[in-house]
PDB file of C-alpha atoms in Angstrom:
ATOM      1  CA  MET A  42     129.305  94.646 111.511  1.00 55.00           C
ATOM      2  CA  HIS A  43     132.011  97.205 110.841  1.00 62.00           C
ATOM      3  CA  ARG A  44     134.695  94.631 111.660  1.00 66.00           C
ATOM      4  CA  ALA A  45     133.233  92.204 109.145  1.00 60.00           C
ATOM      5  CA  LEU A  46     133.282  94.869 106.441  1.00 59.00           C
ATOM      6  CA  SER A  47     136.849  95.880 107.224  1.00 67.00           C
ATOM      7  CA  ARG A  48     137.964  92.241 107.252  1.00 72.00           C
ATOM      8  CA  PHE A  49     136.613  91.521 103.774  1.00 75.00           C
ATOM      9  CA  GLY A  50     137.250  94.964 102.375  1.00 86.00           C
ATOM     10  CA  ARG A  51     134.838  97.478 100.998  1.00 85.00           C
ATOM     11  CA  ARG A  52     135.513  96.636  97.353  1.00 88.00           C
ATOM     12  CA  ARG A  53     134.928  92.908  97.893  1.00 89.00           C
ATOM     13  CA  THR A  54     131.713  93.617  99.801  1.00 88.00           C
ATOM     14  CA  LEU A  55     130.389  95.892  97.043  1.00 91.00           C
ATOM     15  CA  GLN A  56     131.305  93.376  94.336  1.00 93.00           C
ATOM     16  CA  THR A  57     129.570  90.578  96.220  1.00 93.00           C
ATOM     17  CA  GLY A  58     126.476  92.724  96.755  1.00 94.00           C
ATOM     18  CA  ALA A  59     126.364  93.657  93.067  1.00 96.00           C
ATOM     19  CA  LEU A  60     126.754  90.026  92.041  1.00 97.00           C
ATOM     20  CA  ILE A  61     123.940  88.939  94.361  1.00 97.00           C
ATOM     21  CA  ALA A  62     121.693  91.708  92.991  1.00 97.00           C
ATOM     22  CA  VAL A  63     122.380  90.646  89.392  1.00 96.00           C
ATOM     23  CA  VAL A  64     121.753  86.968  90.160  1.00 96.00           C
ATOM     24  CA  LEU A  65     118.489  87.735  91.960  1.00 96.00           C
ATOM     25  CA  GLY A  66     117.391  90.021  89.120  1.00 94.00           C
ATOM     26  CA  LEU A  67     118.082  87.350  86.502  1.00 94.00           C
ATOM     27  CA  LEU A  68     116.289  84.747  88.595  1.00 93.00           C
ATOM     28  CA  ALA A  69     113.227  86.983  88.958  1.00 91.00           C
ATOM     29  CA  TRP A  70     113.236  87.694  85.201  1.00 89.00           C
ATOM     30  CA  TRP A  71     113.511  83.979  84.400  1.00 87.00           C
ATOM     31  CA  LEU A  72     110.686  82.978  86.765  1.00 86.00           C
ATOM     32  CA  GLN A  73     108.183  85.650  85.748  1.00 83.00           C
ATOM     33  CA  PRO A  74     105.116  84.493  83.804  1.00 75.00           C
ATOM     34  CA  ARG A  75     105.385  84.971  80.060  1.00 72.00           C
ATOM     35  CA  GLY A  76     101.695  85.089  79.117  1.00 67.00           C
ATOM     36  CA  ASP A  77     100.593  82.600  76.485  1.00 60.00           C
ATOM     37  CA  GLU A  78     104.091  81.622  75.331  1.00 63.00           C
ATOM     38  CA  GLY A  79     104.554  78.978  78.002  1.00 59.00           C
ATOM     39  CA  ASP A  80     101.166  77.337  77.558  1.00 63.00           C
ATOM     40  CA  PRO A  81     101.067  74.164  75.476  1.00 63.00           C
ATOM     41  CA  SER A  82      99.145  74.483  72.244  1.00 70.00           C
ATOM     42  CA  GLY A  83      98.185  72.112  69.471  1.00 71.00           C
ATOM     43  CA  PRO A  84      97.094  68.501  69.581  1.00 71.00           C
ATOM     44  CA  LEU A  85      98.498  66.132  72.168  1.00 64.00           C
ATOM     45  CA  THR A  86      99.391  62.610  71.104  1.00 62.00           C
ATOM     46  CA  PHE A  87      99.427  59.791  73.619  1.00 63.00           C
ATOM     47  CA  SER A  88     100.734  56.289  73.140  1.00 62.00           C
ATOM     48  CA  THR A  89      97.866  53.892  72.674  1.00 61.00           C
ATOM     49  CA  GLY A  90      97.734  50.131  72.593  1.00 56.00           C
ATOM     50  CA  VAL A  91      97.948  49.766  68.819  1.00 60.00           C
ATOM     51  CA  PRO A  92      99.526  46.456  67.718  1.00 57.00           C
ATOM     52  CA  SER A  93     102.328  48.184  65.819  1.00 62.00           C
ATOM     53  CA  GLY A  94     103.327  50.276  68.821  1.00 65.00           C
ATOM     54  CA  VAL A  95     106.611  50.068  70.661  1.00 69.00           C
ATOM     55  CA  TYR A  96     104.993  48.951  73.901  1.00 69.00           C
ATOM     56  CA  GLN A  97     103.214  46.074  72.190  1.00 67.00           C
ATOM     57  CA  ARG A  98     106.503  44.829  70.708  1.00 72.00           C
ATOM     58  CA  TYR A  99     108.225  45.171  74.058  1.00 73.00           C
ATOM     59  CA  GLY A 100     105.444  43.141  75.680  1.00 72.00           C
ATOM     60  CA  GLU A 101     105.827  40.374  73.110  1.00 76.00           C
ATOM     61  CA  ARG A 102     109.573  40.189  73.644  1.00 76.00           C
ATOM     62  CA  LEU A 103     109.151  40.245  77.397  1.00 76.00           C
ATOM     63  CA  GLU A 104     106.549  37.494  77.195  1.00 77.00           C
ATOM     64  CA  ASP A 105     108.986  35.309  75.230  1.00 73.00           C
ATOM     65  CA  ALA A 106     111.690  35.915  77.833  1.00 72.00           C
ATOM     66  CA  LEU A 107     109.419  34.845  80.687  1.00 70.00           C
TER      67      LEU A 107
END
């Protein structure tokens, strides 16, 4: 282990360790739960089969092509 440290140098090893610690800290902060902020709220709207909908028009055009 001492040879590996002397080959890369102490400064480079400390910089790499600090960088890894910062990256892991940021990753842990980003992945932590945020309470109610991340939960969806409000009404959800789904596409239905209304005649004026995009999917209905696409079906009509596709039917003409077939």
